[in-house]
Short mmCIF file of C-alpha atoms in Angstrom, two decimals:
data_model
loop_
_atom_site.label_atom_id
_atom_site.label_comp_id
_atom_site.label_asym_id
_atom_site.label_seq_id
_atom_site.Cartn_x
_atom_site.Cartn_y
_atom_site.Cartn_z
CA MET A 112 33.02 2.89 44.53
CA GLU A 113 31.67 2.33 41.04
CA THR A 114 28.28 3.77 40.20
CA ARG A 115 26.21 2.98 37.15
CA SER A 116 23.10 4.46 35.65
CA SER A 117 20.18 2.11 35.25
CA LYS A 118 18.97 4.08 32.21
CA PRO A 119 20.54 3.87 28.75
CA TRP A 120 22.07 6.97 27.12
CA SER A 121 19.29 7.09 24.55
CA PHE A 122 16.73 7.55 27.32
CA LEU A 123 18.78 10.32 28.94
CA LEU A 124 19.08 12.09 25.60
CA PHE A 125 15.31 11.97 25.23
CA VAL A 126 14.83 13.50 28.70
CA VAL A 127 17.21 16.38 27.94
CA THR A 128 15.53 17.05 24.59
CA ALA A 129 12.05 16.99 26.11
CA ALA A 130 13.11 19.38 28.86
CA SER A 131 14.41 21.86 26.29
CA ARG A 132 11.12 21.75 24.38
CA PHE A 133 8.85 22.17 27.39
CA PRO A 134 10.13 25.04 29.53
CA ALA A 135 7.48 24.49 32.21
CA THR A 136 10.23 22.78 34.16
CA THR A 137 12.53 25.81 33.84
CA ALA A 138 12.65 28.48 36.52
CA GLY A 139 11.28 31.86 35.45
CA TRP A 140 8.27 30.65 33.49
CA SER A 141 4.72 31.43 34.62
CA LYS A 142 1.33 30.10 33.60
CA GLY A 143 -1.18 32.19 31.68
CA SER A 144 -3.55 32.07 28.72
CA ALA A 145 -3.72 33.60 25.26
CA THR A 146 -6.30 34.55 22.63
CA PHE A 147 -5.87 36.52 19.41
CA TYR A 148 -7.33 39.58 17.67
CA GLY A 149 -6.65 42.01 14.85
CA GLY A 150 -7.12 39.83 11.78
CA SER A 151 -4.71 37.79 9.71
CA ASP A 152 -2.58 40.86 8.87
CA ALA A 153 -2.82 42.31 12.41
CA SER A 154 -4.25 45.55 10.99
CA GLY A 155 -6.77 45.62 13.83
CA THR A 156 -4.01 45.95 16.40
CA MET A 157 -2.88 49.42 15.33
CA GLY A 158 -2.93 52.20 17.92
CA GLY A 159 -3.64 50.70 21.31
CA ALA A 160 -3.35 51.78 24.92
CA CYS A 161 0.42 52.26 24.75
CA GLY A 162 0.06 54.82 21.99
CA TYR A 163 2.62 53.43 19.54
CA GLY A 164 0.35 54.26 16.60
CA ASN A 165 1.02 52.39 13.37
CA LEU A 166 2.84 49.29 14.60
CA TYR A 167 4.19 48.51 11.13
CA TRP A 168 5.88 51.91 10.87
CA SER A 169 7.06 52.06 14.48
CA GLY A 170 8.89 48.75 14.22
CA TYR A 171 6.70 46.52 16.40
CA GLY A 172 5.17 44.68 13.47
CA THR A 173 2.74 41.80 14.02
CA ARG A 174 4.38 40.19 17.06
CA THR A 175 2.48 42.18 19.65
CA ALA A 176 -0.02 41.60 22.43
CA ALA A 177 -2.59 43.35 24.59
CA LEU A 178 -2.05 42.54 28.27
CA SER A 179 -4.62 41.90 30.96
CA SER A 180 -4.63 44.34 33.88
CA ALA A 181 -2.64 41.87 36.00
CA LEU A 182 0.26 42.34 33.53
CA PHE A 183 -0.35 45.81 32.07
CA ASN A 184 0.37 47.65 35.35
CA ASP A 185 -1.38 50.87 34.30
CA GLY A 186 0.89 51.23 31.27
CA ALA A 187 4.20 50.57 33.03
CA SER A 188 4.57 47.35 31.01
CA CYS A 189 4.26 49.10 27.64
CA GLY A 190 7.15 47.98 25.45
CA ALA A 191 8.00 44.94 27.55
CA CYS A 192 8.78 41.72 25.71
CA TYR A 193 7.48 38.27 26.58
CA GLN A 194 8.38 34.87 25.26
CA LEU A 195 5.38 32.54 25.10
CA THR A 196 4.94 28.88 24.37
CA CYS A 197 1.69 26.94 24.28
CA ASP A 198 1.33 24.63 27.29
CA HIS A 199 1.03 21.37 25.38
CA GLU A 200 0.83 19.33 28.56
CA ALA A 201 -2.32 21.22 29.58
CA GLU A 202 -3.89 21.36 26.08
CA GLU A 203 -2.87 18.79 23.50
CA ARG A 204 -5.52 19.60 20.86
CA TRP A 205 -4.74 23.24 20.04
CA CYS A 206 -1.07 23.69 20.92
CA LEU A 207 1.83 23.53 18.49
CA PRO A 208 4.36 21.62 20.61
CA GLY A 209 7.92 22.89 20.82
CA LYS A 210 7.08 26.31 19.33
CA SER A 211 7.54 29.71 20.94
CA VAL A 212 7.15 33.37 19.98
CA THR A 213 8.31 36.67 21.46
CA VAL A 214 5.81 39.54 21.55
CA THR A 215 5.91 43.18 22.64
CA ALA A 216 3.24 44.68 24.90
CA THR A 217 1.51 47.41 22.87
CA ASN A 218 -2.07 47.40 24.15
CA PHE A 219 -4.37 46.79 27.11
CA CYS A 220 -6.96 44.01 27.27
CA PRO A 221 -9.69 45.39 29.56
CA PRO A 222 -11.65 43.19 31.96
CA ASN A 223 -15.23 42.17 31.19
CA TYR A 224 -16.91 41.66 34.54
CA GLU A 225 -20.15 40.56 32.91
CA LEU A 226 -18.43 37.29 32.02
CA SER A 227 -16.66 34.77 34.19
CA GLY A 228 -12.88 34.71 34.04
CA ASP A 229 -13.17 31.10 32.91
CA ASP A 230 -15.81 31.76 30.26
CA GLY A 231 -15.11 34.82 28.12
CA GLY A 232 -13.74 37.23 30.72
CA TRP A 233 -10.23 36.19 29.87
CA CYS A 234 -8.68 39.51 30.85
CA ASN A 235 -10.39 39.75 34.24
CA PRO A 236 -8.12 40.02 37.29
CA PRO A 237 -6.18 38.16 38.47
CA ARG A 238 -5.70 36.32 35.16
CA ALA A 239 -2.39 36.69 33.35
CA HIS A 240 -3.70 36.87 29.81
CA PHE A 241 -2.26 37.83 26.42
CA ASP A 242 -4.59 38.90 23.61
CA MET A 243 -2.07 38.45 20.84
CA ALA A 244 -1.94 39.69 17.28
CA GLN A 245 -3.26 36.80 15.21
CA PRO A 246 -0.04 36.14 13.24
CA ALA A 247 1.90 35.85 16.50
CA TRP A 248 -0.67 33.57 18.14
CA LEU A 249 -0.67 31.22 15.15
CA ARG A 250 3.01 30.53 15.78
CA ILE A 251 2.09 28.62 18.94
CA GLY A 252 -1.57 27.63 18.55
CA ILE A 253 -4.07 26.18 16.08
CA TYR A 254 -6.66 28.70 14.85
CA LYS A 255 -9.70 26.63 15.77
CA GLY A 256 -8.70 26.54 19.43
CA GLY A 257 -9.33 30.24 19.97
CA ILE A 258 -7.79 30.26 23.46
CA VAL A 259 -4.86 28.23 24.77
CA PRO A 260 -2.95 27.91 28.03
CA VAL A 261 0.56 29.32 27.79
CA LEU A 262 3.84 29.48 29.65
CA TYR A 263 5.48 32.91 29.53
CA GLN A 264 8.52 34.81 30.74
CA ARG A 265 9.95 38.32 30.38
CA VAL A 266 12.84 38.49 27.95
CA ALA A 267 15.10 41.23 26.63
CA CYS A 268 13.73 43.24 23.71
CA VAL A 269 15.86 43.40 20.56
CA LYS A 270 15.27 46.47 18.40
CA GLN A 271 16.70 47.91 15.19
CA GLY A 272 18.14 51.41 15.50
CA GLY A 273 17.99 53.76 18.47
CA VAL A 274 15.32 54.95 20.89
CA ARG A 275 12.75 57.20 19.20
CA PHE A 276 11.17 60.40 20.59
CA THR A 277 7.93 61.66 19.01
CA MET A 278 6.97 65.19 19.98
CA GLY A 279 3.41 66.06 20.94
CA GLY A 280 1.51 68.58 23.04
CA PHE A 281 1.29 72.34 22.57
CA GLU A 282 3.22 75.52 23.44
CA ARG A 283 3.32 75.09 27.23
CA PHE A 284 2.75 71.36 27.49
CA LEU A 285 5.14 68.70 26.20
CA LEU A 286 3.89 65.17 25.50
CA VAL A 287 6.57 62.78 24.26
CA LEU A 288 6.09 59.25 22.97
CA ILE A 289 9.21 57.18 23.72
CA SER A 290 9.37 54.06 21.59
CA ASN A 291 11.65 51.42 20.08
CA VAL A 292 13.25 50.73 23.47
CA ALA A 293 15.49 47.66 23.71
CA GLY A 294 16.53 45.78 26.85
CA THR A 295 13.62 45.71 29.29
CA GLY A 296 11.55 47.61 26.72
CA SER A 297 9.58 49.30 29.49
CA ILE A 298 10.31 52.69 31.08
CA LYS A 299 10.30 53.61 34.76
CA ALA A 300 11.22 57.31 34.74
CA VAL A 301 12.12 60.17 32.39
CA TRP A 302 13.57 63.65 32.77
CA VAL A 303 13.97 66.42 30.19
CA LYS A 304 16.40 69.33 29.97
CA GLY A 305 16.20 72.20 27.52
CA THR A 306 19.20 74.32 26.53
CA GLY A 307 17.76 77.06 28.77
CA THR A 308 16.46 74.96 31.67
CA GLU A 309 17.58 72.60 34.38
CA ARG A 310 16.55 68.95 34.44
CA MET A 311 12.82 68.52 34.96
CA PRO A 312 11.15 65.20 35.85
CA MET A 313 8.45 64.01 33.49
CA SER A 314 5.43 61.92 34.48
CA ARG A 315 3.58 59.19 32.63
CA ASN A 316 0.51 60.63 30.92
CA TRP A 317 -0.73 57.40 29.35
CA GLY A 318 0.90 54.31 27.92
CA ALA A 319 4.35 55.18 26.62
CA HIS A 320 3.63 58.95 26.59
CA TRP A 321 5.48 61.16 29.06
CA GLN A 322 4.51 64.75 29.92
CA SER A 323 6.04 67.98 31.19
CA PRO A 324 4.13 71.24 31.84
CA ALA A 325 6.97 73.35 30.44
CA ALA A 326 7.45 75.75 27.54
CA LEU A 327 10.32 74.14 25.63
CA VAL A 328 9.63 75.18 22.04
CA GLY A 329 12.80 76.56 20.41
CA GLN A 330 15.17 74.67 22.69
CA ALA A 331 17.27 71.59 21.96
CA LEU A 332 16.16 68.83 24.32
CA THR A 333 18.08 66.23 26.25
CA PHE A 334 16.25 63.28 27.79
CA GLY A 335 17.30 60.93 30.55
CA VAL A 336 15.39 57.65 30.34
CA THR A 337 15.45 55.02 33.09
CA ASP A 338 14.19 51.56 32.24
CA THR A 339 12.43 49.24 34.66
CA ALA A 340 15.73 47.51 35.45
CA GLY A 341 17.03 50.83 36.80
CA GLN A 342 19.45 51.61 33.99
CA THR A 343 19.54 55.21 32.74
CA VAL A 344 20.63 56.35 29.28
CA VAL A 345 21.06 60.08 28.60
CA PHE A 346 20.14 61.21 25.07
CA GLN A 347 22.09 64.45 24.75
CA ASN A 348 20.40 67.02 22.47
CA VAL A 349 18.53 64.22 20.69
CA VAL A 350 15.82 66.73 19.74
CA PRO A 351 17.24 69.80 17.92
CA ALA A 352 16.12 73.35 18.65
CA TRP A 353 14.12 73.52 15.40
CA TRP A 354 11.76 70.69 16.38
CA ARG A 355 8.03 70.95 15.78
CA PHE A 356 5.07 69.12 17.26
CA GLY A 357 4.39 65.91 15.37
CA GLN A 358 8.02 65.27 14.46
CA ALA A 359 9.92 62.16 15.51
CA PHE A 360 13.64 61.95 16.24
CA THR A 361 15.62 58.70 16.45
CA SER A 362 18.74 58.66 18.56
CA ASN A 363 21.94 56.76 17.89
CA LEU A 364 21.82 55.27 21.39
CA GLN A 365 20.02 52.19 22.64
CA PHE A 366 19.63 50.18 25.85
CA PRO A 367 21.72 46.98 25.91
CA THR A 368 20.04 43.63 25.40
CA SER A 369 22.23 41.79 27.90
CA ALA A 370 20.72 39.90 30.84
CA GLN A 371 18.17 42.10 32.58
CA SER A 372 16.62 42.06 36.03
CA PHE A 373 12.90 41.98 35.40
#
């Protein structure tokens, strides 16, 4: 039996093109909102609740965001990457249609319970909100709008170079910042092993900082890092025995950026 479409090919082409520009119809996207902070050069975004410090130096640059508590998950989302697009169907005035940007979670946007979640308390639970570095926000929105509705999804993080370990703490307390993580970007668990010790589990101290109450000065250190997709990479002797507090060591290993289970 012969079947025919009642719509011309030009119309079908338009539908396919529109669908690719507006991912609201694509599975995996969620609704949220976004504001911006930090100034035109994003200098006001340095530091932050994840503890990455100078975001220029550490490789995160100006495409970063502070997450509301609904997304931040007490620091477990530090380093995660999100693709955002302005929801042009919900807000025609201030959205740049067809544009998207990928940002890394580097900070926490705290709730403000003195204001309504619909009038200034943008980061109040249960809102999924991104307070983005201004240069990143301007890739999807018009400055005058201030706040826009967005569609967002977790995506794989792409990083240059290997995972970095920055040593902190003191003689009998190790505090390690783990940064520049590709793949899921976010870390679920860490263990450490010195040349004179067995493996010891570490716990999250704050943000992307992991702690161990052990005296490890003078020992080469191996770390096992498990990302939030459950994949573990072992960084054998990534920190040499001559390490000192305040030093950073970049490995030659990295998590893959293939499809992840977020």
